[in-house]
Coordinates of C-alpha atoms in Angstrom, one line a residue:
Chain A
M1 CA 14.2 -22.4 -8.8
K2 CA 17.4 -21.4 -7.1
S3 CA 19.6 -24.1 -5.6
E4 CA 20.0 -24.1 -1.8
G5 CA 23.7 -23.5 -2.0
D6 CA 22.9 -20.3 -3.8
G7 CA 20.5 -19.2 -1.1
R8 CA 18.5 -16.5 -2.8
T9 CA 15.0 -17.5 -3.9
S10 CA 12.6 -15.8 -6.4
P11 CA 10.7 -13.1 -4.6
T12 CA 7.0 -13.1 -4.0
E13 CA 4.9 -9.9 -4.0
C14 CA 1.8 -8.8 -2.1
T15 CA 0.0 -5.5 -1.9
L16 CA -0.8 -3.5 1.2
R17 CA -2.3 -0.1 1.9
V18 CA -1.2 2.2 4.8
R19 CA -3.9 2.3 7.5
Y20 CA -4.8 5.5 9.4
A21 CA -3.8 3.6 12.6
E22 CA -0.4 3.2 11.1
T23 CA 0.3 6.9 10.7
D24 CA 1.8 9.1 13.4
Q25 CA 1.7 12.8 14.1
M26 CA 4.6 13.4 11.6
G27 CA 1.9 12.6 9.0
V28 CA 3.6 9.5 7.7
A29 CA 3.6 5.8 8.5
Y30 CA 5.2 5.0 11.9
H31 CA 8.5 3.2 11.4
G32 CA 7.6 0.3 13.7
N33 CA 4.9 -0.8 11.4
Y34 CA 7.4 -1.7 8.7
L35 CA 8.2 -4.9 10.7
V36 CA 4.6 -5.8 10.7
W37 CA 4.5 -5.4 6.9
F38 CA 7.6 -7.6 6.6
E39 CA 5.7 -10.2 8.6
V40 CA 2.7 -10.0 6.2
G41 CA 5.2 -10.4 3.3
R42 CA 6.7 -13.5 5.1
S43 CA 3.3 -15.1 5.6
D44 CA 2.5 -14.5 2.0
Y45 CA 5.8 -15.9 0.9
C46 CA 5.0 -19.2 2.8
R47 CA 1.5 -19.4 1.3
R48 CA 2.8 -18.9 -2.2
H49 CA 5.4 -21.6 -1.6
G50 CA 2.8 -24.2 -0.7
F51 CA 2.1 -24.0 3.0
S52 CA 0.7 -21.7 5.7
Y53 CA 2.9 -20.4 8.4
Q54 CA 0.1 -21.4 10.8
E55 CA 0.2 -25.0 9.6
M56 CA 4.0 -25.1 10.1
E57 CA 3.6 -24.0 13.7
Q58 CA 0.8 -26.4 14.5
E59 CA 1.5 -29.5 12.5
G60 CA 5.3 -29.1 12.0
E61 CA 5.9 -27.9 15.5
C62 CA 8.3 -25.5 13.9
Y63 CA 8.5 -21.8 14.9
L64 CA 10.5 -19.1 13.2
V65 CA 11.6 -16.9 16.1
V66 CA 12.9 -13.5 15.1
A67 CA 16.6 -13.1 16.2
E68 CA 17.5 -9.9 14.4
V69 CA 15.9 -7.3 12.2
R70 CA 17.2 -4.4 10.2
C71 CA 15.2 -1.8 8.2
R72 CA 16.4 1.1 6.1
Y73 CA 13.8 3.8 5.5
L74 CA 14.2 5.5 2.1
I75 CA 11.0 7.5 1.3
P76 CA 8.2 8.0 3.8
L77 CA 4.9 6.2 3.2
R78 CA 1.7 8.1 3.7
Y79 CA -1.9 7.2 4.7
D80 CA -3.9 5.3 2.1
T81 CA -0.8 4.7 -0.2
E82 CA -0.9 1.3 -1.8
F83 CA 2.5 -0.4 -2.0
I84 CA 4.1 -3.8 -2.8
V85 CA 5.9 -5.9 -0.2
R86 CA 8.5 -8.0 -2.2
T87 CA 9.8 -10.9 -0.1
R88 CA 12.7 -13.3 -0.8
I89 CA 14.9 -15.6 1.2
D90 CA 18.5 -14.5 1.4
E91 CA 19.9 -17.5 3.3
L92 CA 18.4 -20.8 4.2
K93 CA 20.3 -23.0 6.6
R94 CA 19.5 -26.0 8.7
R95 CA 18.5 -24.0 11.8
T96 CA 18.1 -20.5 10.6
V97 CA 16.6 -18.5 7.7
T98 CA 17.1 -14.9 6.6
F99 CA 14.3 -13.2 4.7
G100 CA 14.8 -10.0 2.7
Y101 CA 12.2 -7.4 1.9
E102 CA 11.6 -4.4 -0.3
L103 CA 8.7 -2.0 0.0
L104 CA 8.0 -0.6 -3.5
D105 CA 5.5 1.7 -5.1
M106 CA 2.9 0.0 -7.4
T107 CA 5.1 0.4 -10.5
G108 CA 7.9 -1.5 -8.7
E109 CA 10.3 1.3 -9.5
I110 CA 10.4 3.4 -6.3
R111 CA 11.7 1.8 -3.1
Y112 CA 10.2 3.1 0.1
A113 CA 12.2 0.8 2.4
E114 CA 14.2 -2.4 2.6
G115 CA 15.2 -4.8 5.3
E116 CA 16.1 -8.2 6.6
T117 CA 14.9 -10.5 9.4
L118 CA 17.0 -13.4 10.7
H119 CA 15.0 -16.3 12.2
V120 CA 16.0 -19.2 14.4
V121 CA 14.0 -22.4 14.0
T122 CA 12.6 -23.6 17.3
D123 CA 10.0 -26.1 18.7
R124 CA 7.0 -25.1 20.7
Q125 CA 9.0 -24.5 23.9
G126 CA 11.5 -22.2 22.1
K127 CA 14.3 -24.8 21.9
P128 CA 16.4 -24.6 18.7
R129 CA 15.8 -27.4 16.2
S130 CA 16.4 -28.0 12.5
F131 CA 13.9 -27.3 9.8
P132 CA 11.5 -30.2 8.9
D133 CA 12.5 -31.3 5.4
R134 CA 9.0 -30.5 4.0
Y135 CA 9.1 -26.8 5.0
R136 CA 12.8 -26.3 4.2
S137 CA 12.4 -27.6 0.7
L138 CA 9.1 -25.6 0.1
L139 CA 10.8 -22.4 1.4
G140 CA 13.8 -22.8 -0.8
Q141 CA 11.9 -23.2 -4.0
Chain B
M1 CA -14.9 -3.0 50.5
K2 CA -18.1 -3.1 48.5
S3 CA -20.4 -6.0 48.7
E4 CA -20.9 -8.2 45.7
G5 CA -24.6 -7.5 45.5
D6 CA -23.6 -3.8 45.1
G7 CA -21.2 -4.6 42.3
R8 CA -19.1 -1.4 42.1
T9 CA -15.6 -1.7 43.7
S10 CA -13.2 1.0 44.7
P11 CA -11.3 2.1 41.7
T12 CA -7.5 1.7 41.2
E13 CA -5.4 4.2 39.4
C14 CA -2.2 4.0 37.3
T15 CA -0.4 6.5 35.1
L16 CA 0.5 6.3 31.5
R17 CA 2.0 8.6 28.9
V18 CA 1.0 8.8 25.2
R19 CA 3.6 7.2 23.0
Y20 CA 4.6 8.6 19.6
A21 CA 3.5 5.3 18.1
E22 CA 0.1 5.9 19.5
T23 CA -0.5 9.2 17.7
D24 CA -2.0 9.4 14.2
Q25 CA -1.8 12.0 11.4
M26 CA -4.5 14.0 13.1
G27 CA -1.9 14.8 15.7
V28 CA -3.7 13.1 18.6
A29 CA -3.8 9.6 20.1
Y30 CA -5.4 7.1 17.7
H31 CA -8.8 6.0 19.2
G32 CA -8.0 2.2 19.0
N33 CA -5.2 2.6 21.6
Y34 CA -7.7 3.5 24.3
L35 CA -8.7 -0.1 24.5
V36 CA -5.1 -1.0 25.1
W37 CA -4.9 1.5 27.9
F38 CA -8.1 0.1 29.4
E39 CA -6.3 -3.3 29.4
V40 CA -3.3 -1.8 31.2
G41 CA -5.7 -0.4 33.8
R42 CA -7.3 -3.9 34.1
S43 CA -4.0 -5.6 34.6
D44 CA -3.1 -3.0 37.2
Y45 CA -6.5 -3.5 38.9
C46 CA -5.8 -7.2 39.3
R47 CA -2.3 -6.6 40.6
R48 CA -3.5 -4.2 43.3
H49 CA -6.2 -6.7 44.3
G50 CA -3.6 -9.3 45.1
F51 CA -3.0 -11.4 42.0
S52 CA -1.6 -11.1 38.5
Y53 CA -3.8 -11.6 35.5
Q54 CA -1.0 -13.8 34.1
E55 CA -1.3 -16.1 37.2
M56 CA -5.1 -16.3 36.9
E57 CA -4.6 -17.5 33.3
Q58 CA -1.9 -20.0 34.0
E59 CA -2.7 -21.3 37.5
G60 CA -6.4 -20.6 37.6
E61 CA -7.0 -21.7 34.0
C62 CA -9.3 -18.7 33.9
Y63 CA -9.4 -16.3 31.0
L64 CA -11.4 -13.1 30.8
V65 CA -12.5 -13.0 27.1
V66 CA -13.7 -9.6 25.9
A67 CA -17.3 -9.9 24.8
E68 CA -18.1 -6.2 24.4
V69 CA -16.4 -2.8 24.6
R70 CA -17.6 0.8 24.6
C71 CA -15.6 4.0 24.7
R72 CA -16.6 7.6 24.6
Y73 CA -13.9 10.1 23.6
L74 CA -14.3 13.4 25.3
I75 CA -11.0 15.4 24.8
P76 CA -8.2 14.3 22.5
L77 CA -5.0 13.1 24.1
R78 CA -1.7 14.3 22.7
Y79 CA 1.8 12.8 22.4
D80 CA 3.7 12.8 25.7
T81 CA 0.7 13.7 27.8
E82 CA 0.7 11.9 31.1
F83 CA -2.7 10.7 32.2
I84 CA -4.5 8.5 34.8
V85 CA -6.3 5.3 34.0
R86 CA -8.9 4.8 36.7
T87 CA -10.4 1.3 36.7
R88 CA -13.3 -0.2 38.7
I89 CA -15.6 -3.1 38.5
D90 CA -19.1 -2.2 37.6
E91 CA -20.6 -5.7 37.8
L92 CA -19.2 -9.0 39.0
K93 CA -21.2 -12.1 38.3
R94 CA -20.5 -15.9 38.4
R95 CA -19.5 -16.0 34.8
T96 CA -19.0 -12.4 33.6
V97 CA -17.4 -9.3 34.8
T98 CA -17.8 -5.7 33.6
F99 CA -14.9 -3.2 34.1
G100 CA -15.4 0.5 33.9
Y101 CA -12.6 3.0 33.0
E102 CA -11.9 6.7 33.1
L103 CA -9.0 8.4 31.5
L104 CA -8.2 11.5 33.5
D105 CA -5.6 14.3 33.6
M106 CA -3.1 14.3 36.4
T107 CA -5.2 16.5 38.6
G108 CA -8.0 13.9 38.2
E109 CA -10.5 16.7 37.3
I110 CA -10.5 16.5 33.5
R111 CA -11.9 13.4 31.8
Y112 CA -10.4 12.5 28.4
A113 CA -12.5 9.4 27.9
E114 CA -14.5 6.7 29.6
G115 CA -15.6 3.3 28.7
E116 CA -16.6 -0.2 29.7
T117 CA -15.6 -3.8 28.8
L118 CA -17.7 -6.9 29.4
H119 CA -15.8 -10.1 29.9
V120 CA -16.9 -13.8 29.8
V121 CA -14.9 -16.2 32.1
T122 CA -13.6 -19.1 30.0
D123 CA -11.2 -22.0 30.4
R124 CA -8.1 -22.4 28.2
Q125 CA -10.2 -23.8 25.3
G126 CA -12.5 -20.8 25.4
K127 CA -15.4 -22.7 27.0
P128 CA -17.4 -20.6 29.5
R129 CA -16.9 -21.5 33.1
S130 CA -17.5 -19.8 36.4
F131 CA -14.9 -17.7 38.3
P132 CA -12.6 -19.6 40.7
D133 CA -13.6 -18.4 44.2
R134 CA -10.1 -17.0 44.9
Y135 CA -10.1 -14.6 41.9
R136 CA -13.8 -13.6 42.3
S137 CA -13.4 -12.6 45.8
L138 CA -10.1 -10.8 45.2
L139 CA -11.6 -8.9 42.3
G140 CA -14.7 -7.9 44.3
Q141 CA -12.8 -6.3 47.1
Chain C
M1 CA -29.7 4.7 -3.1
K2 CA -31.3 5.2 0.2
S3 CA -32.8 8.6 1.1
E4 CA -31.0 10.7 3.8
G5 CA -34.1 10.6 6.0
D6 CA -33.8 6.9 6.0
G7 CA -30.2 6.9 7.1
R8 CA -29.0 3.4 6.3
T9 CA -26.9 3.1 3.1
S10 CA -26.0 0.0 1.1
P11 CA -23.0 -1.6 2.7
T12 CA -19.6 -2.0 1.1
E13 CA -17.3 -5.0 1.7
C14 CA -13.6 -5.5 1.7
T15 CA -11.4 -8.4 2.7
L16 CA -8.7 -8.6 5.4
R17 CA -6.5 -11.3 6.9
V18 CA -5.5 -11.5 10.5
R19 CA -1.8 -10.6 10.9
Y20 CA 0.5 -12.4 13.4
A21 CA 1.1 -9.0 15.0
E22 CA -2.6 -8.8 15.7
T23 CA -2.8 -12.0 17.7
D24 CA -2.2 -12.2 21.5
Q25 CA -1.1 -14.9 23.8
M26 CA -4.7 -16.2 24.0
G27 CA -4.0 -17.4 20.4
V28 CA -6.7 -15.2 18.9
A29 CA -6.8 -11.7 17.5
Y30 CA -6.5 -9.0 20.2
H31 CA -9.8 -7.2 20.7
G32 CA -8.3 -3.7 20.2
N33 CA -7.5 -4.5 16.5
Y34 CA -11.1 -4.7 15.6
L35 CA -11.3 -0.9 15.8
V36 CA -8.5 -0.7 13.3
W37 CA -10.3 -3.1 11.0
F38 CA -13.5 -0.9 11.3
E39 CA -11.3 2.0 10.2
V40 CA -10.1 0.0 7.1
G41 CA -13.7 -0.7 6.3
R42 CA -14.6 3.0 6.7
S43 CA -11.7 4.1 4.4
D44 CA -12.9 1.5 1.9
Y45 CA -16.5 2.7 2.2
C46 CA -15.4 6.3 1.3
R47 CA -13.3 5.1 -1.7
R48 CA -16.2 3.1 -3.1
H49 CA -18.4 6.1 -2.7
G50 CA -16.2 8.3 -4.9
F51 CA -13.6 10.0 -2.7
S52 CA -10.7 9.2 -0.5
Y53 CA -10.8 10.0 3.2
Q54 CA -7.4 11.6 2.7
E55 CA -8.8 14.0 0.1
M56 CA -11.7 14.9 2.4
E57 CA -9.2 15.8 5.2
Q58 CA -6.8 17.7 2.9
E59 CA -9.1 19.4 0.3
G60 CA -12.3 19.4 2.2
E61 CA -10.7 20.4 5.5
C62 CA -13.2 18.0 7.0
Y63 CA -12.2 15.4 9.7
L64 CA -14.3 12.7 11.1
V65 CA -13.3 12.6 14.8
V66 CA -14.3 9.5 16.6
A67 CA -16.6 10.3 19.5
E68 CA -17.8 6.9 20.5
V69 CA -17.2 3.3 19.6
R70 CA -18.9 0.0 20.4
C71 CA -17.9 -3.5 19.5
R72 CA -19.5 -6.9 20.3
Y73 CA -17.2 -9.9 19.9
L74 CA -19.1 -13.0 18.8
I75 CA -16.5 -15.6 17.6
P76 CA -12.7 -15.2 18.0
L77 CA -10.7 -14.6 14.9
R78 CA -7.4 -16.5 14.5
Y79 CA -4.1 -15.8 12.7
D80 CA -4.2 -15.9 8.9
T81 CA -8.0 -16.1 8.8
E82 CA -9.5 -14.2 5.9
F83 CA -12.6 -12.2 6.7
I84 CA -15.0 -9.6 5.3
V85 CA -15.5 -6.2 6.8
R86 CA -19.0 -5.0 5.8
T87 CA -19.5 -1.3 6.4
R88 CA -22.6 0.8 6.2
I89 CA -23.8 4.2 7.4
D90 CA -26.4 4.0 10.1
E91 CA -27.1 7.7 10.5
L92 CA -25.9 10.7 8.5
K93 CA -26.6 14.1 10.0
R94 CA -25.3 17.6 9.3
R95 CA -22.5 17.4 11.9
T96 CA -22.2 13.7 12.8
V97 CA -22.2 10.3 11.1
T98 CA -22.6 6.8 12.5
F99 CA -20.9 3.9 10.7
G100 CA -21.9 0.3 11.4
Y101 CA -19.7 -2.7 10.8
E102 CA -19.9 -6.5 10.6
L103 CA -16.9 -8.8 10.5
L104 CA -18.0 -11.9 8.5
D105 CA -16.4 -15.1 7.3
M106 CA -15.8 -15.5 3.6
T107 CA -19.2 -17.0 2.9
G108 CA -20.9 -14.0 4.6
E109 CA -22.9 -16.3 6.8
I110 CA -20.9 -16.3 10.1
R111 CA -20.5 -13.1 12.1
Y112 CA -17.3 -12.7 14.1
A113 CA -18.1 -9.3 15.4
E114 CA -20.2 -6.2 14.9
G115 CA -19.9 -2.6 16.0
E116 CA -20.6 1.1 15.5
T117 CA -18.5 4.3 15.5
L118 CA -20.0 7.7 16.0
H119 CA -18.0 10.6 14.4
V120 CA -18.2 14.4 14.8
V121 CA -17.3 16.5 11.7
T122 CA -14.6 19.0 12.6
D123 CA -12.1 21.3 10.8
R124 CA -8.4 21.0 11.0
Q125 CA -8.3 22.6 14.5
G126 CA -10.8 20.1 15.8
K127 CA -13.7 22.6 15.9
P128 CA -17.1 21.1 15.0
R129 CA -18.4 22.1 11.6
S130 CA -21.0 20.7 9.2
F131 CA -20.3 18.3 6.3
P132 CA -19.3 19.8 3.0
D133 CA -22.2 19.1 0.6
R134 CA -20.0 17.1 -1.7
Y135 CA -18.9 14.5 0.9
R136 CA -22.3 14.3 2.6
S137 CA -24.0 13.5 -0.6
L138 CA -21.3 11.0 -1.7
L139 CA -21.4 9.3 1.7
G140 CA -25.2 9.0 1.7
Q141 CA -25.5 7.3 -1.6
Chain D
M1 CA 29.4 14.3 30.8
K2 CA 31.0 12.9 27.6
S3 CA 32.5 15.3 25.1
E4 CA 30.8 15.5 21.7
G5 CA 33.9 14.3 19.9
D6 CA 33.6 11.1 21.9
G7 CA 30.0 10.5 20.9
R8 CA 28.7 8.2 23.6
T9 CA 26.7 9.8 26.3
S10 CA 25.7 8.5 29.7
P11 CA 22.6 6.3 29.4
T12 CA 19.2 7.0 30.9
E13 CA 16.9 4.3 32.1
C14 CA 13.1 4.0 32.3
T15 CA 10.9 1.1 33.2
L16 CA 8.1 -0.5 31.1
R17 CA 5.9 -3.6 31.5
V18 CA 4.8 -5.9 28.6
R19 CA 1.2 -5.3 27.8
Y20 CA -1.2 -8.0 26.8
A21 CA -1.7 -6.2 23.4
E22 CA 2.0 -6.6 22.9
T23 CA 2.0 -10.4 23.1
D24 CA 1.4 -12.7 20.1
Q25 CA 0.2 -16.2 19.8
M26 CA 3.7 -17.5 20.4
G27 CA 3.1 -16.4 24.0
V28 CA 5.8 -13.7 24.0
A29 CA 6.1 -10.0 23.1
Y30 CA 5.8 -9.5 19.3
H31 CA 9.1 -8.4 17.9
G32 CA 7.7 -5.2 16.3
N33 CA 6.9 -3.7 19.7
Y34 CA 10.6 -3.4 20.6
L35 CA 10.9 -0.5 18.2
V36 CA 8.1 1.2 20.1
W37 CA 9.9 0.6 23.4
F38 CA 13.1 2.1 21.9
E39 CA 11.0 5.2 21.1
V40 CA 9.7 5.4 24.7
G41 CA 13.4 5.2 25.8
R42 CA 14.3 8.0 23.3
S43 CA 11.5 10.3 24.6
D44 CA 12.6 9.6 28.1
Y45 CA 16.3 10.3 27.2
C46 CA 15.2 13.7 25.8
R47 CA 13.1 14.5 28.9
R48 CA 16.0 13.7 31.3
H49 CA 18.3 15.8 29.2
G50 CA 16.2 18.9 29.7
F51 CA 13.6 19.1 26.9
S52 CA 10.6 17.2 25.5
Y53 CA 10.8 15.7 22.0
Q54 CA 7.4 17.4 21.5
E55 CA 8.8 20.8 22.2
M56 CA 11.8 20.2 19.8
E57 CA 9.3 19.3 17.0
Q58 CA 7.0 22.3 17.7
E59 CA 9.3 25.1 18.9
G60 CA 12.6 23.9 17.3
E61 CA 10.9 22.8 14.1
C62 CA 13.3 19.9 14.3
Y63 CA 12.2 16.3 13.6
L64 CA 14.3 13.2 14.1
V65 CA 13.2 11.0 11.2
V66 CA 14.1 7.4 11.5
A67 CA 16.5 6.3 8.7
E68 CA 17.6 2.9 9.9
V69 CA 16.9 0.5 12.8
R70 CA 18.5 -2.7 14.0
C71 CA 17.4 -4.9 16.8
R72 CA 18.8 -8.2 18.2
Y73 CA 16.5 -10.3 20.2
L74 CA 18.3 -12.3 22.9
I75 CA 15.7 -13.6 25.4
P76 CA 11.9 -13.4 24.8
L77 CA 9.9 -11.0 26.9
R78 CA 6.6 -12.2 28.3
Y79 CA 3.3 -10.5 29.3
D80 CA 3.5 -8.5 32.5
T81 CA 7.2 -8.6 32.8
E82 CA 8.8 -5.4 34.0
F83 CA 12.0 -4.4 32.2
I84 CA 14.4 -1.5 31.8
V85 CA 15.0 0.4 28.6
R86 CA 18.5 1.8 28.8
T87 CA 19.1 4.5 26.2
R88 CA 22.3 6.3 25.1
I89 CA 23.6 8.3 22.2
D90 CA 26.2 6.4 20.1
E91 CA 26.9 9.2 17.7
L92 CA 25.9 12.8 17.5
K93 CA 26.6 14.7 14.3
R94 CA 25.5 18.0 12.8
R95 CA 22.6 16.4 10.8
T96 CA 22.2 12.9 12.2
V97 CA 22.1 11.1 15.6
T98 CA 22.4 7.4 16.5
F99 CA 20.7 6.1 19.6
G100 CA 21.6 2.8 21.2
Y101 CA 19.3 0.8 23.4
E102 CA 19.4 -2.2 25.8
L103 CA 16.3 -3.9 27.2
L104 CA 17.3 -5.3 30.6
D105 CA 15.7 -7.2 33.5
M106 CA 15.1 -5.2 36.7
T107 CA 18.5 -6.2 38.2
G108 CA 20.2 -4.8 35.0
E109 CA 22.1 -8.0 34.6
I110 CA 20.1 -9.9 32.0
R111 CA 19.7 -8.4 28.5
Y112 CA 16.5 -9.2 26.6
A113 CA 17.5 -7.2 23.5
E114 CA 19.6 -4.5 22.1
G115 CA 19.4 -2.2 19.1
E116 CA 20.2 1.1 17.4
T117 CA 18.3 3.7 15.5
L118 CA 19.8 6.2 13.1
H119 CA 17.9 9.5 12.7
V120 CA 18.2 12.3 10.2
V121 CA 17.4 15.8 11.4
T122 CA 14.7 17.4 9.3
D123 CA 12.4 20.4 9.3
R124 CA 8.6 20.2 9.3
Q125 CA 8.5 19.4 5.5
G126 CA 11.0 16.6 5.9
K127 CA 13.9 18.5 4.4
P128 CA 17.3 17.7 6.0
R129 CA 18.6 20.4 8.3
S130 CA 21.2 20.6 11.0
F131 CA 20.5 20.4 14.7
P132 CA 19.5 23.6 16.5
D133 CA 22.4 24.3 19.0
R134 CA 20.2 24.1 22.0
Y135 CA 19.0 20.5 21.3
R136 CA 22.3 19.3 20.1
S137 CA 24.1 20.4 23.2
L138 CA 21.4 19.1 25.5
L139 CA 21.3 15.7 23.8
G140 CA 25.1 15.4 24.0
Q141 CA 25.3 15.9 27.7

């Protein structure tokens, strides 16, 4: 477990496969879908750290609103290709959190893409708030 | 204006253009997107009949939950093609409504696709209810 | 193995989870995504019957163009819910194939939705053709 | 008209409306869709500068592969809200182009989001190439 001062946590990994719906007429995965895959990685990260994102929204009244995204596309992904979404936390503050992502081939050696998303913690009405302790400490493990 | 017993209303028309994101590796629009275009046609139908679907949800506490869809694909649509969504009501009952759709070329003579969606009227919690009079009579005009 | 005259094949099953991107402001999965999940079930069906849909397109020059879809929505699916896509073939002819789908909870006892897709077999240019023997016999097993 | 050395071109503007399919259970537009709206802005930019992106792909054998995206989300967009996509070119080189985007309310005074996409010019096989003169000069106008 990394300390909070340090910021970076151990990554989690889940596996996805490119859907036909996610391809475009260039014959590769449409670039917008990478943000969806990041979100799947983020949900998976929460689950493996002991809570569901759904529960945090409903019981914790805590929403992670996306404030900024970046993605760098290195090698195109094609229909039916299986790949790994590796998700980590790059920075965890009282009112914001930055997730980092890598899309990798199944050997973990080839990177298809990488990116980051910055989130602001808000309540149900979208007003900024600070992390509930429970979720902040689970996220940072 | 058609009578309610009759069911069919005069259609409304709006124009869309196929987005790159909506194509797939076959080089045509992915079939799942047609349901989204039907939804755009439905929103437009409501607007042209005097109310926004958003307002009906929020002020009328009236939701049109999709219970069934059908779509027949006649001619593939390609990236950047402009087309017409023609929307009508096929049947308007106390607790359900059926919309019908045609996707047409800009002359209105070539049909790309056609379909129907059946909706159940519900409240915010998803419980079936009957149409508020205001919306039922606006829809049926 | 069912005979071709019979039509219906043994279903295959794969598991999906509702993505945040797939929800809408009603708080449930948007109805258009069900067609994407059917497609994932179809790809999985092909894979479990000995070939990839990708290979059939590229080596077999055989495309399954969607001609008609139907979906009945029984119980709404919510974010993060895991569910089963059960896929079977309802009818396999020389130039068309009809797939049938059920979306089920993880016990297999509750049905969220069911539907069918009718496909026409075409070549790369979209011209109707008949199934290559190899794929027709693998599909029908 | 801006000179090429300068880089920045006059922006073009088109209008979109948030679709129901584009909302998520937070009740606002899902962040991944902003990249799709940027793409619609880009297509529109090309069209207003004298060519279709489709034509550039097919006749010019020139593809603008997305290499990097960034988006900053300022104010959430809600279902049915009409907004402006303002698109400009930030940098135009021999082998790359950077587009910049703003999503604005209909008065043009409130910014919902802003972002950039960096594209590499490639041929049909995805190999880097330089811009055909025709498209480079039309884009830079």
